[in-house]
Structures are given as structure tokens and as C-alpha cells.
Amino acid sequence: MTYEPKPEHRFSFGLWTVGHPGFDPFGDPVREVLSPVQLVELLAEVGAWGVNLHDNDLVPIDASAHERDQIVSDFRKALDATGIVVPMATTNLFRDPIFRDGAFTANDPRVRAFAIRKTMRAIDLGVELGATTYVFWGGREGVETDSSKDPLRALGWYADAMNFALESKPNEPRADIYLSTTGAMLAFIETLEHSEMVGVNPEVAHEHMAGLNFTHHVAQAWSMGKLFHIDLNDQTPGRFDQDLRFGSANPKAAFFLVKFLEDVGYPGSKHFDAHAYRTSDYEDVKAFARGCMRTYLILKEKAERWNADPQIQELVARITHDDGSMAPYLGPYSAERAAALHELELDRRAIGARGQPYEELDQLTIDLLLGAR
Amino acid sequence: MTYEPKPEHRFSFGLWTVGHPGFDPFGDPVREVLSPVQLVELLAEVGAWGVNLHDNDLVPIDASAHERDQIVSDFRKALDATGIVVPMATTNLFRDPIFRDGAFTANDPRVRAFAIRKTMRAIDLGVELGATTYVFWGGREGVETDSSKDPLRALGWYADAMNFALESKPNEPRADIYLSTTGAMLAFIETLEHSEMVGVNPEVAHEHMAGLNFTHHVAQAWSMGKLFHIDLNDQTPGRFDQDLRFGSANPKAAFFLVKFLEDVGYPGSKHFDAHAYRTSDYEDVKAFARGCMRTYLILKEKAERWNADPQIQELVARITHDDGSMAPYLGPYSAERAAALHELELDRRAIGARGQPYEELDQLTIDLLLGAR
Amino acid sequence: MTYEPKPEHRFSFGLWTVGHPGFDPFGDPVREVLSPVQLVELLAEVGAWGVNLHDNDLVPIDASAHERDQIVSDFRKALDATGIVVPMATTNLFRDPIFRDGAFTANDPRVRAFAIRKTMRAIDLGVELGATTYVFWGGREGVETDSSKDPLRALGWYADAMNFALESKPNEPRADIYLSTTGAMLAFIETLEHSEMVGVNPEVAHEHMAGLNFTHHVAQAWSMGKLFHIDLNDQTPGRFDQDLRFGSANPKAAFFLVKFLEDVGYPGSKHFDAHAYRTSDYEDVKAFARGCMRTYLILKEKAERWNADPQIQELVARITHDDGSMAPYLGPYSAERAAALHELELDRRAIGARGQPYEELDQLTIDLLLGAR
Amino acid sequence: MTYEPKPEHRFSFGLWTVGHPGFDPFGDPVREVLSPVQLVELLAEVGAWGVNLHDNDLVPIDASAHERDQIVSDFRKALDATGIVVPMATTNLFRDPIFRDGAFTANDPRVRAFAIRKTMRAIDLGVELGATTYVFWGGREGVETDSSKDPLRALGWYADAMNFALESKPNEPRADIYLSTTGAMLAFIETLEHSEMVGVNPEVAHEHMAGLNFTHHVAQAWSMGKLFHIDLNDQTPGRFDQDLRFGSANPKAAFFLVKFLEDVGYPGSKHFDAHAYRTSDYEDVKAFARGCMRTYLILKEKAERWNADPQIQELVARITHDDGSMAPYLGPYSAERAAALHELELDRRAIGARGQPYEELDQLTIDLLLGAR
């Protein structure tokens, strides 16, 4: 098994991931800044399929129209030369001081107008580069103090502005960010005028920050037909946004995620929204990028083996055994079912005494994960 | 100001709250068990308006039909004697061994059938006692290991079973509980056949466990018309389920919640889903129950003063100032607005340089909260 | 590789671990209670070497002197018959109502006296059974409200009572437990009269609850000669006390722990303070117990391979390279070193530009962990 | 009550607090950078007593000797003109790329030498400015992956380098920082050669990040004579490092801290290690700084009232009641005490049935805190 990344794996990275120069709140940049063209070349070297971008990852916020066109033209040439595609684009609505109080939910209406206009232009840029998915991350759509903003009005402004894929995050850089989880986003989408056009872009780190099971949230999004994109990385619960290499903080959680995506046949990009440690040089940045994809492929193979393992599958069959005798009573509501159910005799104590071999099954999973079966 | 609870405040407690005998995973009960009738009398003494219950808080799971009728009749007499009402009822789907792998999402179909039947009967009981809201909390609807259950199938079973008010919680007693946040519940409701009949019952402690801003989640539920009920208590983030006295862990967070509920005119019960410390005797349980209501009323008065405070309101006006010049560009999408917006000139640097006095406003809020203004 | 547990591995379990009947705050027991003799037989069957106990795991708190002697005699016979040893004993100072406000730090002096007396007797019991390590866990030594207890006085009472191995935990069942981390315990020990007799018994779950790196705390205890015992289990950060099967929540963190213990040659018991899921029957409890030991042994073998892997060791050598040129300037303080250091020329920019291949090394570790190298 | 800050309150701020220009990992600076002299003037305007500094807050890392002397001279003039003092100084060992893998625990020995030299020079600067306390914060002394560093060797290097006040933090900017809590620091200090010269500088936010009770840690440090300095700010548990205005996240926790510091007569600086929201302009930065001190003074007055409140004190007396009958059995170990204790008769059930009015006391505390008594 070489775990070689191939185009059909649809592995993508953001310009901001492998291009992150290693600054943080307590530290200055440690790596030289590479140009978008250099970053495309780096991604080609490590075997990625796609590159994603915020508008200002490619075109500086102050660029003239002429500069913009030159940058985009150079970038496109690099894409053509390497075969790298742009599956997704997004807008930076958090870095510039104008967004210090939010973009779509800023109290100042001029900021809201600016944010919408910037987003429209960024969509144009994405379309020009071939992106078919557009992501919105409201990194500043929150508060430090609830005295400063009315959450109902903020939600209304948010809804006015939305018609894209949505990403949620509970906090950082704001103390509390609105629509803090994938679930909140999914609910919000249902209130939008063109909800059919809008889905979610869940990120491992963002759900893990709140100590939540990411795979369960992805399952909910998938069951609603709303898994438009996904951000793969890793994160220890209850911490600052770490954006670690995929699978590097908790390989078991990563396994169940990969297994889910492969089992349902998720067709979209596997996008790695992570960055290398600040201790890395660019050789180690490549090790980071290769590691993201390699770990995904290792876990993909393990998922296949899990599905084919006779002892595991015997346990799964036992656990999910259904002799059909309950079929008349279960399923969507009907008056007949309800009436039948009222009469049903069940031996509560006998059923309650029945154990399930979940420790055994989980240990087999650990064995498989660790290569010990 | 006496902060005296009155019926119009609609303060309610569960039988399981003031009746909690003080066990926990590491400790045996420390208080004698009181009967439902004694608990109704206790609630009357401290000035509560309503009492809520799980089916088995009132009727033991093993009671005969005759025993059940006697218990319900005694209970109704106590209600009549005290004027206490039953605004909400719910089903215990977590305590009995039969639910060790879940109720509506148990792998065993007999358990799922039993759970639905138990819920139907509990609804009958609630209706008999006058309850107008029915709550479902899926305390066992989760997993310890994702190897044990398919999350997509579990969500399907869940949806089949649902037509009630829903409460979410991220973990405990299961390692991961499905539909872990209020947002996930709101999204899930949109997938139900009779979604118009189903709302949420958010609980302070459950969102705080995941470190989330509870008021923001309540605001989202309210904006969707789904705030059917509310569980008031308190909790420090990232811990076991503490169910502390309302406002006792973080009075500032409680203030913004009370302010929200009062500002929008939330008409439902203010239900306290908390219990006294294990160190308490029943005199202290009463102090606990009185304290829940008293703190709510203190914070309600502070919310009114916040709304009437000229200096605070001057800041709010400044913060939310809108001279109307952006009106042509903002609001729901239209082609004209989009075109106009493309042409709009905005001075990004000048707007970005503008600060907002949020520290000042938050400090005034702290002053008001601490009685220092 | 069979990963068969053997006596030299010194694997031990508490009576309370495999004997846990599956209750939790929301659920009644689901498994029948086994006697201490039956539990010793179960541990022998799965291959454990030792069994640990709280006084009341073996002898009920209300047993007469005669009953006690009979129970201890039966238990000793089971030990002799199976070869199982009792390496550690401890006192239950948390379950009985008398400890509702703490044991050594209860406000009531009668409780403090009772707790010390109970501990002395439990030590006698442990000695009688051959235990060489005595553990104290102050599960109730804390507060729900800081208004109730003076922390300085509580620490004084605590110090008066202490001469045993100490275990720390941040919260649950109290809102805040004194001496909440292994570090706090280590510092506290230095203030005791016979500090040389007292060490720590760190537990994976307790440090993980607070989101801390357990291995770092174990390293600190080891470096101070204070690692008297260890509790192996697993836990997701920021949650209730889960006591999961060793290595089942985060196998990577477990790997670094096992590697540390094996590298330094930790000679004590590898004690598993965990319990099976509530969904388990006793067959699955055995799978749980076997899984704890098996995962330890798998990780032990991986640690050996990590130490022998040429590519990994080449990276380690590169990372820790020291050409000796800094030796005159480093090491414990001396006036000469300080003077020399003042004159030393170093190229800050060149050194800062040097990256370290930590992503590469971590990915090789993941590869090894997943059996992909 | 005007809550006016005065020199005897010993309120101090770091240059880096009121001078923070509002960048974060996702955002560029939003406020112009003020010079050290301007910041001293700002602190004088809001009524602070002291100013603390990292070496590079005052003197850029690249400054020549001549530039350094000019900057220090200008700064001293501003101190003299305003009466502001420099009670504490510290070294920036985290911002420059040379520290990307740590300072005292970097794998590269040149970095360790550079860090010690930089610290010696920074101490000289602090002494020159009159600082009597020197603080060390090891912001980079940690790892992203435990594969990269041996924790035992790192602790050894750390001990070699240390003779200063120590500050702990669990994570950010490193995934795991060594000596992550105040307790771990206190234990570590006991291993140093000149441990009598070294104490701790606990910070509210750093213990709150890990969900720990900060007051308990301060009490432990005080009880060991090790509370050399303190960093006051605020933080929600389980999040990125927020450095919020003192008392603004949880005023109740802040109350118990202030009460403790005032009750024991902590004589040192009350240092505010926080910064204003990114939404603030410099007028709001002043509101932030004034608010830190004002909230402290409000809570100080409340602590005095708590101590003088007859109803509260009656409860405290009841809770801590001791009739002296246990005195022969309690206190430090002696053979007589142990023997007497063995014979003591205590009624376990009666004592266990006794409740404590902690809910009542906590509610009175909340009433007092909210100005409702």
C-alpha cells in the first residue's frame, strides 16, 4: 500500500494552509511568504488535486483592477501548468479592520453593505476560476458582550446576506460567534429564501473545540442533503483554534469520520483546512500536507477492512439484529401503528438485562486501527 | 423590592428538582424521599406556580393500573388544594435498564417499540393533568463508540418517533448524545412530518457544558418560533451536568438571558430544572428553590433598569446608529440592490478606524448588575 | 504477537472497576452485583495480576467485626487460589452521607475525625492483605460555593490528615475539588511533615477532564520521585468522569504515556481505573478488561519499535543535535557561566529561520501507530 | 462610593495591555501603536499606580545600545513626570522566531543560551527601572507533538534556567505547555536550588482556560508563601486566551478572588493583564482600564460588606461551628491522637443526616453581589 494521493481522491488545500507563515497571537511570522503561484507548485509537488482560496489570499484587498487581472492571469497559468483545479472559493470577511465588529452583522450599516459587495465580487472571482462551491465563514459575526448587539436583529441581517455554503465555529476570534455549531447553521438555512442553494461546510476543529462529536454533525448534514463541502483538520477539545494535521490529534475520531464519508460516498472535495506547526520550515510544510492525505488514505483502507472483517461484521450483525417482529409497531406514525403499540406485550426486565458487546466491538476497532489485526 | 414570586411569573419546578435526594455517581442519597404530594406542598410553600413531571416521577414504572389511578387522584387533590398547575410533562426514557442503549435509537427494535408506547402513555398522563407542553429528552440517544451504531439510521429512527418538544445535550450519560445542541435540534425538527407541532426546550446547563452562549441559541429558537419551553439552571463550562441554582454560576450570563426573555415577551413557563447541593437538607432545598425565583426577579428588574438607563441607552443608540444612507443597498436580495451595491463607494479605512464603545457599555452593565449604578 | 498479559506486566484492576453494575446519575444498575470472590475469579480469568480495593468494596460500612473477618478470610482464600495479589488499597471517603461536605476538609470536626479513623482502619485492612501502596482520593474535598469554606483552613486540615499517595481531580462530584491537578498535589506534598512517604497516583481521566497533557504531568511526578502509582483509563476533555477503557478515547495520547512509562522503567502496578459501558453484560466486561491490557501491550510494542526505527531515530537525532559548543554557557547557574553568556555572539535571525521536522516526525509516529510502517 | 483608584490600591497594567493594537490570529491591527511614553501618560490619566513591561515592550529587539539608552531615558522621564512606578518586569521569550521551539526548553542549545542571556539583560533593565519582582512566562515551553521532545529532559533544562517568578498556562500558543497550572509550577519550584527566591504569578485566564477554580490555586500559592505577583483579567473556560476586562466574564468568581486577596492582606501589585476588545478605540481602551480597577474596588467593598453582614456571618458561624469536643482527636499526627481516635464513638448516620445551608449562604452572596441586600 503506497497511500499515494490521486485526482480521484479529490484532496484540496487552501492557499492559506500551506502558505501560512507561522504567526500566532504571541509570535511573529517564521516562514517567508510564498506567492500564490509558488503555492500551487508546492501543492502539485505533494500530489494535491485542488486549491481553494479566499479572495484576498490571491488578490490583495488594495489591488487595482489592473493588478488584479495580472495576478489572476498568472495564477491561472500555474493552474493550467500543474492541472490543479479550484473547486471552492470564499471571502475574507474577518482580517481587515473594517470587519472588527462583524461583516453581515456589524452594527454599522456601511460595513454590512461593504461585506455584501465584497462577497459578490469574490463570487465573481471564484466563478472565473472555475469554483463550483462557495463558502462563507462568519468569523467576526459575534460579540464580546451581549450588551453590544441584539441577537435577533443580528440573525435577521445574517439571513438577508446569505445564499452560500456556511461554516460554523463557537468562538475565536470573537468571544461568542453566532450560529456556533453545524446544527445551528443547518437550522438557520431552513429559514432562508433559497435554502435549497445553501448547505454547510463543517470543520473538524470547530466542532471539536466545543467538545462535540464531529461525525454525528456531518451525518446530520448529510441526512439533510446539506453536506456541500468539508474542512478536514484536527483539534483537541476546549482549546484555541489549532488547525492541526488531519488525524494527528485523535486518529480514532478521524477514522469514524473517514469511514462515514466513504460509506455514504461523499462526492465532494476532501479539503484540508489546517496548517503546519510554527516550528516547520517548508520541507516540513510538505510533510504536513502529505501527512494529511496519507492519513486519510490509511484510514480509508482501514474503513474498507472494517467493513470486510468477518468477526467485526458478525458483531455488527448481532448488535443490529432485527427479527422483524416489531415491524408492525415501528416506522412513521399511523393510527393503526399507535393502536397496535398500545396493546403490545414486552418483557421490560428481560430486554433490560440484555447486554451489547460494544466494548468488544470497540476493542476490535482499536486493534484494527493500530494494525494489530 | 421584595422580589416575591407570583403566578403571573409562571415559575415552575420539576418533581425531580426539589425532590432530588442527593445521590450522584460517587454518593448515596442523603435526603429522605418525599412523596409527590409532599413536593407539591413544598412548592406551594416557596411560591411556585407550576410543577412538571416525568411519568415515573409520579407513577412508578411497575405500578398496577389501580395503583396508578390512586396516585394520580391523590396528586390531583394536592394540586387543587394548593392551586399549583402542571404546565409540562415528559417521559423518563433513560433510567430503566431497558434504555441502556437508547430509547428511540436503541439497536434493539423491541426497545424502540417500548419507548414509543411509554411515551404515548405518558402523554395521556400529562393531558389528564392539564399539561399543554410535552417535552422529550433523549438522554440515552447516543453512543460510547461510533462502532456500535450507524448515525444515519439512528437519525431516521429518531425522526420516526418524534412529535414533541425537544431538548438537547452534548454528552452525559452517553459519551456522545445525538442532536447535541439546540441548533442541531432546530435543524432536525425541520425534517419532521409535523414540524409545526414540534419546538425546543433549551436548557442553560446543556449549552454551557459545551461552552456555548445560551442566549444566542434561545434567540435562534425564538426567531424560528420554536421556543416552546425553557429549562433554567446554571453550569460551569466543560464539566459534568451540574444543574446549579439559576444564576449561581454566572450571573452575568443569566442577566442577558432574562433580559432577552423579558424583552421579547416569552409567554411560557420559567421552569427551573436544577437541584440543591448534596450538602442541603430540605430547609436548604427551599432556600434553593426560592433563590432560583428571586434571582430571576432581581435580574428582571435589572433588565428593566438597563432599558431605562439614559447613559446606557445613549450608548446603545450610538452603537446602532443608522442614518439610512445604506437602506437602498441592504435588505433581502434583489437585482436592483445588487447592482446598486456594485457601484457603491465606501471608505474602507475610515470605517475600519472607527471604534465602538463596547468596553464602556459592558462596564456600565457590570455596574448595574453589581448595584453600583 | 499475542499480547498476552503476564504477571511481570503488573496489570491490576480495582474491585470497583470490573464490579461496576452500570448505574450513573440518570440510570439504575443494569448488571447484577458480583461478590469480591467472584470478581477475583473474573480477574484471574482475563489474566490480571493484581486487584485493588476501597475498604467498602470488600467490607460493607455497616459490617460487624465478625462479618468483616469472615469476608476478609473468604477473600484471602480466593487470592490464594488464583494467585492474584493486592498491591494497593484505598479508603472510600465519598459515598456515605457523612462525607457530603468532605472528609478531611468537612466543616464539621466530627466528620474529620471519622474520616481519619476510617482511613487508619482501612490501612490496617490493606496491610493485612499485603498492599504496599496506600492511595487517598479526596473526592468530596471541595465546594459548590466558595462562600461555604475557607480554602486556607481547608488546606490546613488536609495537610494534617495526609500521609498517603494522593490522587487529584478537578471537579465531579463537587463543583470544585481542592488540589485539582497532579501539579497541585505535588506542590502540596512538599508542605507535609513526612513528604518523603507521600507520592501521587495520577489518573488519565482526571487530567484529561481539564484538557491537560497527562504524560507531562506523569513526567513531572516521575522527575520528583513521586510516581507511586498510576490509574490508567481514558477520557474526552471537558466532560463528566467517563473512566473509559484504556486507550479507547485517544490512542495517540495513550501511546506517548505507555512509551514514557516503559522508557523510564516505571516499576509499579499498571492499574486500570475504568469500567465497562453501561451497555455491557459481564462477557463484555471481560472484553473491556482484556482490552485495557491488550491495548497497553500493543502500545508497549509500538514504543519499542519507535525506539528502534532508523528513520524515526535519525529525525530524533537531528532534532536534538547538540555539537557541544553551548556547553560552557548552559547548565546550572554559576558566575562564570553567566559572565561567559553575556559575551556570547549568536545569530538570532539564522537560528530563528531554522525549522524542525516535527510534522514529519509526528506523521511517522502516526504511521507506526496505525500499523502503516 | 466613587470607587476611585488610588496609589495604595497598587493597580498596575502592562505596556502590552493598554497598548495592544487589536490584532488576533484572524485580524490585522485596528488601533495605531502608541509609544511607551504615550502609554504611561494614558495610564496616569486613568489613575493607575504602576506599569509593567516585557523588555521588548520598551526596547525593540534590534535596538542598538545607544537607541536603548535613549528609549530608557525618555521612559524614565515619563515615569518621573507622572509618578507611575515599574513594580515588575519580564522577558519576551515567545514572539521572535528564534523561540519557535521554546526558549529554555528548545531542542537547539543555542536557543537556550540566547534565552538565558536575554533574560539576564532584561533583569538588568528591570532593576534599572526599579522593578522588585521579576516574572517569567514560558509561552513557548511546550510541544505540538510529544514525539518532538523528551519531557524529562525539558524539565531539567527548565530547572537550570529558573530563578524567577513563574507563570503557568495550559496551552496556546503551544498545543501543550509544560508546567501547565499554578500547582505544577509550585511543585516545580520546590525542585530548584534557590527555591526561596522563586514564587508564582498566577493569572485568572490561564486557570479558567482549564476550567479550574482560580481562587483555590491562589490560596495554595499563598499558603506556601509563594504568591509573588498576580495577573487579573477574565476568561470563559475551554477557550482561546481571551484576556478580558477583570470581572467581566464571571463577576462571582472575581468576587471570591478579591475577597481572598483582601482577607489575607495580599500586599503586592494588583496587575491587570488584559486588553480591550478589538472593537475599541483608545477612548474605549481607557474605559476598559478604568473598568478593571472600578470592578475590583466594587468587589472589595462587597467583600467588606460580606464580612460585616450579620445574617451571612450567622450562617458562617453555624457552618463552621466547632464545640471543641473533637480537639483531642484532630491536628497533626501523634501516637496519642491516633490511639484516641481508634476508640472514638461517632454516630455516622446522625452526622450524615445533617445538612448545611450552603444554598442559602450562596444566595445571600448573590443578593449582595447584585446589590439586592
PDB file of N, CA and C in Angstrom, chain C residues 129-180:
ATOM      1  N   LEU C 129      -3.816  -7.399  53.839  1.00  0.00           N
ATOM      2  CA  LEU C 129      -3.942  -8.079  52.549  1.00  0.00           C
ATOM      3  C   LEU C 129      -2.659  -7.994  51.723  1.00  0.00           C
ATOM      4  N   GLY C 130      -1.637  -7.329  52.276  1.00  0.00           N
ATOM      5  CA  GLY C 130      -0.351  -7.293  51.593  1.00  0.00           C
ATOM      6  C   GLY C 130      -0.100  -6.066  50.739  1.00  0.00           C
ATOM      7  N   ALA C 131      -1.004  -5.085  50.781  1.00  0.00           N
ATOM      8  CA  ALA C 131      -0.827  -3.892  49.956  1.00  0.00           C
ATOM      9  C   ALA C 131       0.391  -3.109  50.419  1.00  0.00           C
ATOM     10  N   THR C 132       1.180  -2.618  49.460  1.00  0.00           N
ATOM     11  CA  THR C 132       2.370  -1.840  49.808  1.00  0.00           C
ATOM     12  C   THR C 132       2.193  -0.359  49.464  1.00  0.00           C
ATOM     13  N   THR C 133       1.150  -0.048  48.731  1.00  0.00           N
ATOM     14  CA  THR C 133       0.874   1.349  48.421  1.00  0.00           C
ATOM     15  C   THR C 133      -0.507   1.678  48.937  1.00  0.00           C
ATOM     16  N   TYR C 134      -0.616   2.848  49.542  1.00  0.00           N
ATOM     17  CA  TYR C 134      -1.913   3.291  50.005  1.00  0.00           C
ATOM     18  C   TYR C 134      -2.290   4.571  49.289  1.00  0.00           C
ATOM     19  N   VAL C 135      -3.505   4.614  48.735  1.00  0.00           N
ATOM     20  CA  VAL C 135      -3.936   5.758  47.941  1.00  0.00           C
ATOM     21  C   VAL C 135      -5.028   6.507  48.665  1.00  0.00           C
ATOM     22  N   PHE C 136      -4.971   7.825  48.552  1.00  0.00           N
ATOM     23  CA  PHE C 136      -6.064   8.639  49.050  1.00  0.00           C
ATOM     24  C   PHE C 136      -6.603   9.479  47.912  1.00  0.00           C
ATOM     25  N   TRP C 137      -7.948   9.408  47.703  1.00  0.00           N
ATOM     26  CA  TRP C 137      -8.595  10.300  46.744  1.00  0.00           C
ATOM     27  C   TRP C 137      -9.649  11.133  47.469  1.00  0.00           C
ATOM     28  N   GLY C 138      -9.465  12.411  47.455  1.00  0.00           N
ATOM     29  CA  GLY C 138     -10.353  13.310  48.194  1.00  0.00           C
ATOM     30  C   GLY C 138     -11.533  13.743  47.355  1.00  0.00           C
ATOM     31  N   GLY C 139     -12.380  12.788  47.028  1.00  0.00           N
ATOM     32  CA  GLY C 139     -13.468  13.048  46.100  1.00  0.00           C
ATOM     33  C   GLY C 139     -14.476  14.072  46.571  1.00  0.00           C
ATOM     34  N   ARG C 140     -14.559  14.272  47.870  1.00  0.00           N
ATOM     35  CA  ARG C 140     -15.506  15.286  48.382  1.00  0.00           C
ATOM     36  C   ARG C 140     -14.798  16.499  48.961  1.00  0.00           C
ATOM     37  N   GLU C 141     -13.472  16.553  48.820  1.00  0.00           N
ATOM     38  CA  GLU C 141     -12.742  17.669  49.435  1.00  0.00           C
ATOM     39  C   GLU C 141     -12.834  18.891  48.539  1.00  0.00           C
ATOM     40  N   GLY C 142     -13.967  19.531  48.546  1.00  0.00           N
ATOM     41  CA  GLY C 142     -14.153  20.694  47.693  1.00  0.00           C
ATOM     42  C   GLY C 142     -15.389  21.464  48.098  1.00  0.00           C
ATOM     43  N   VAL C 143     -15.904  22.241  47.177  1.00  0.00           N
ATOM     44  CA  VAL C 143     -17.063  23.090  47.470  1.00  0.00           C
ATOM     45  C   VAL C 143     -17.961  23.181  46.250  1.00  0.00           C
ATOM     46  N   GLU C 144     -19.221  23.532  46.516  1.00  0.00           N
ATOM     47  CA  GLU C 144     -20.087  24.004  45.448  1.00  0.00           C
ATOM     48  C   GLU C 144     -20.076  25.537  45.407  1.00  0.00           C
ATOM     49  N   THR C 145     -19.882  26.140  46.565  1.00  0.00           N
ATOM     50  CA  THR C 145     -19.794  27.602  46.609  1.00  0.00           C
ATOM     51  C   THR C 145     -18.651  27.991  47.526  1.00  0.00           C
ATOM     52  N   ASP C 146     -17.822  28.900  47.065  1.00  0.00           N
ATOM     53  CA  ASP C 146     -16.693  29.338  47.888  1.00  0.00           C
ATOM     54  C   ASP C 146     -17.149  30.116  49.105  1.00  0.00           C
ATOM     55  N   SER C 147     -18.431  30.434  49.174  1.00  0.00           N
ATOM     56  CA  SER C 147     -18.915  31.090  50.392  1.00  0.00           C
ATOM     57  C   SER C 147     -18.936  30.115  51.563  1.00  0.00           C
ATOM     58  N   SER C 148     -18.865  28.814  51.287  1.00  0.00           N
ATOM     59  CA  SER C 148     -19.098  27.836  52.342  1.00  0.00           C
ATOM     60  C   SER C 148     -17.840  27.404  53.077  1.00  0.00           C
ATOM     61  N   LYS C 149     -16.671  27.721  52.565  1.00  0.00           N
ATOM     62  CA  LYS C 149     -15.483  27.155  53.178  1.00  0.00           C
ATOM     63  C   LYS C 149     -14.286  28.054  52.899  1.00  0.00           C
ATOM     64  N   ASP C 150     -13.411  28.170  53.886  1.00  0.00           N
ATOM     65  CA  ASP C 150     -12.192  28.964  53.757  1.00  0.00           C
ATOM     66  C   ASP C 150     -11.113  28.069  53.160  1.00  0.00           C
ATOM     67  N   PRO C 151     -10.624  28.368  51.951  1.00  0.00           N
ATOM     68  CA  PRO C 151      -9.690  27.438  51.312  1.00  0.00           C
ATOM     69  C   PRO C 151      -8.372  27.301  52.062  1.00  0.00           C
ATOM     70  N   LEU C 152      -7.952  28.331  52.776  1.00  0.00           N
ATOM     71  CA  LEU C 152      -6.704  28.209  53.533  1.00  0.00           C
ATOM     72  C   LEU C 152      -6.874  27.242  54.686  1.00  0.00           C
ATOM     73  N   ARG C 153      -7.991  27.361  55.397  1.00  0.00           N
ATOM     74  CA  ARG C 153      -8.224  26.467  56.511  1.00  0.00           C
ATOM     75  C   ARG C 153      -8.393  25.032  56.011  1.00  0.00           C
ATOM     76  N   ALA C 154      -9.083  24.892  54.887  1.00  0.00           N
ATOM     77  CA  ALA C 154      -9.280  23.554  54.317  1.00  0.00           C
ATOM     78  C   ALA C 154      -7.943  22.907  53.970  1.00  0.00           C
ATOM     79  N   LEU C 155      -7.040  23.685  53.384  1.00  0.00           N
ATOM     80  CA  LEU C 155      -5.725  23.128  53.045  1.00  0.00           C
ATOM     81  C   LEU C 155      -4.973  22.714  54.307  1.00  0.00           C
ATOM     82  N   GLY C 156      -5.137  23.481  55.367  1.00  0.00           N
ATOM     83  CA  GLY C 156      -4.503  23.116  56.636  1.00  0.00           C
ATOM     84  C   GLY C 156      -5.039  21.800  57.178  1.00  0.00           C
ATOM     85  N   TRP C 157      -6.353  21.658  57.174  1.00  0.00           N
ATOM     86  CA  TRP C 157      -6.948  20.388  57.626  1.00  0.00           C
ATOM     87  C   TRP C 157      -6.455  19.219  56.778  1.00  0.00           C
ATOM     88  N   TYR C 158      -6.377  19.477  55.488  1.00  0.00           N
ATOM     89  CA  TYR C 158      -5.951  18.456  54.542  1.00  0.00           C
ATOM     90  C   TYR C 158      -4.533  18.005  54.900  1.00  0.00           C
ATOM     91  N   ALA C 159      -3.657  18.944  55.135  1.00  0.00           N
ATOM     92  CA  ALA C 159      -2.270  18.606  55.437  1.00  0.00           C
ATOM     93  C   ALA C 159      -2.174  17.821  56.743  1.00  0.00           C
ATOM     94  N   ASP C 160      -2.993  18.185  57.723  1.00  0.00           N
ATOM     95  CA  ASP C 160      -2.990  17.435  58.980  1.00  0.00           C
ATOM     96  C   ASP C 160      -3.293  15.961  58.741  1.00  0.00           C
ATOM     97  N   ALA C 161      -4.150  15.686  57.789  1.00  0.00           N
ATOM     98  CA  ALA C 161      -4.667  14.326  57.645  1.00  0.00           C
ATOM     99  C   ALA C 161      -3.821  13.434  56.754  1.00  0.00           C
ATOM    100  N   MET C 162      -2.853  14.000  56.089  1.00  0.00           N
ATOM    101  CA  MET C 162      -2.237  13.313  54.959  1.00  0.00           C
ATOM    102  C   MET C 162      -0.947  12.597  55.268  1.00  0.00           C
ATOM    103  N   ASN C 163      -0.814  11.413  54.896  1.00  0.00           N
ATOM    104  CA  ASN C 163       0.481  10.759  54.763  1.00  0.00           C
ATOM    105  C   ASN C 163       0.411   9.594  53.789  1.00  0.00           C
ATOM    106  N   PHE C 164      -0.293   9.806  52.695  1.00  0.00           N
ATOM    107  CA  PHE C 164      -0.548   8.706  51.759  1.00  0.00           C
ATOM    108  C   PHE C 164      -0.309   9.149  50.325  1.00  0.00           C
ATOM    109  N   ALA C 165      -0.476   8.246  49.403  1.00  0.00           N
ATOM    110  CA  ALA C 165      -0.418   8.613  47.987  1.00  0.00           C
ATOM    111  C   ALA C 165      -1.669   9.387  47.621  1.00  0.00           C
ATOM    112  N   LEU C 166      -1.499  10.399  46.834  1.00  0.00           N
ATOM    113  CA  LEU C 166      -2.578  11.345  46.590  1.00  0.00           C
ATOM    114  C   LEU C 166      -3.008  11.304  45.137  1.00  0.00           C
ATOM    115  N   GLU C 167      -4.281  11.456  44.946  1.00  0.00           N
ATOM    116  CA  GLU C 167      -4.827  11.495  43.594  1.00  0.00           C
ATOM    117  C   GLU C 167      -5.610  12.786  43.448  1.00  0.00           C
ATOM    118  N   SER C 168      -5.483  13.445  42.316  1.00  0.00           N
ATOM    119  CA  SER C 168      -6.168  14.727  42.137  1.00  0.00           C
ATOM    120  C   SER C 168      -7.249  14.620  41.069  1.00  0.00           C
ATOM    121  N   LYS C 169      -8.183  15.537  41.106  1.00  0.00           N
ATOM    122  CA  LYS C 169      -9.270  15.584  40.136  1.00  0.00           C
ATOM    123  C   LYS C 169      -9.850  16.984  40.195  1.00  0.00           C
ATOM    124  N   PRO C 170     -10.173  17.584  39.056  1.00  0.00           N
ATOM    125  CA  PRO C 170     -10.601  18.988  39.111  1.00  0.00           C
ATOM    126  C   PRO C 170     -12.032  19.193  39.613  1.00  0.00           C
ATOM    127  N   ASN C 171     -12.955  18.326  39.234  1.00  0.00           N
ATOM    128  CA  ASN C 171     -14.338  18.508  39.649  1.00  0.00           C
ATOM    129  C   ASN C 171     -15.076  17.192  39.499  1.00  0.00           C
ATOM    130  N   GLU C 172     -16.321  17.169  39.946  1.00  0.00           N
ATOM    131  CA  GLU C 172     -17.183  15.996  39.972  1.00  0.00           C
ATOM    132  C   GLU C 172     -16.683  14.965  40.971  1.00  0.00           C
ATOM    133  N   PRO C 173     -17.410  14.665  42.025  1.00  0.00           N
ATOM    134  CA  PRO C 173     -18.779  15.122  42.250  1.00  0.00           C
ATOM    135  C   PRO C 173     -18.918  16.518  42.858  1.00  0.00           C
ATOM    136  N   ARG C 174     -17.876  17.167  43.373  1.00  0.00           N
ATOM    137  CA  ARG C 174     -18.007  18.551  43.828  1.00  0.00           C
ATOM    138  C   ARG C 174     -17.784  19.480  42.643  1.00  0.00           C
ATOM    139  N   ALA C 175     -18.341  20.681  42.741  1.00  0.00           N
ATOM    140  CA  ALA C 175     -18.171  21.653  41.659  1.00  0.00           C
ATOM    141  C   ALA C 175     -16.688  21.969  41.472  1.00  0.00           C
ATOM    142  N   ASP C 176     -15.976  22.175  42.568  1.00  0.00           N
ATOM    143  CA  ASP C 176     -14.532  22.384  42.512  1.00  0.00           C
ATOM    144  C   ASP C 176     -13.905  21.559  43.612  1.00  0.00           C
ATOM    145  N   ILE C 177     -12.950  20.732  43.246  1.00  0.00           N
ATOM    146  CA  ILE C 177     -12.251  19.890  44.213  1.00  0.00           C
ATOM    147  C   ILE C 177     -10.898  20.530  44.508  1.00  0.00           C
ATOM    148  N   TYR C 178     -10.537  20.591  45.781  1.00  0.00           N
ATOM    149  CA  TYR C 178      -9.238  21.157  46.147  1.00  0.00           C
ATOM    150  C   TYR C 178      -8.100  20.320  45.577  1.00  0.00           C
ATOM    151  N   LEU C 179      -6.963  20.969  45.341  1.00  0.00           N
ATOM    152  CA  LEU C 179      -5.763  20.288  44.811  1.00  0.00           C
ATOM    153  C   LEU C 179      -6.142  19.526  43.540  1.00  0.00           C
ATOM    154  N   SER C 180      -6.569  20.310  42.565  1.00  0.00           N
ATOM    155  CA  SER C 180      -7.318  19.776  41.441  1.00  0.00           C
ATOM    156  C   SER C 180      -6.476  19.063  40.402  1.00  0.00           C
TER     157      SER C 180
END
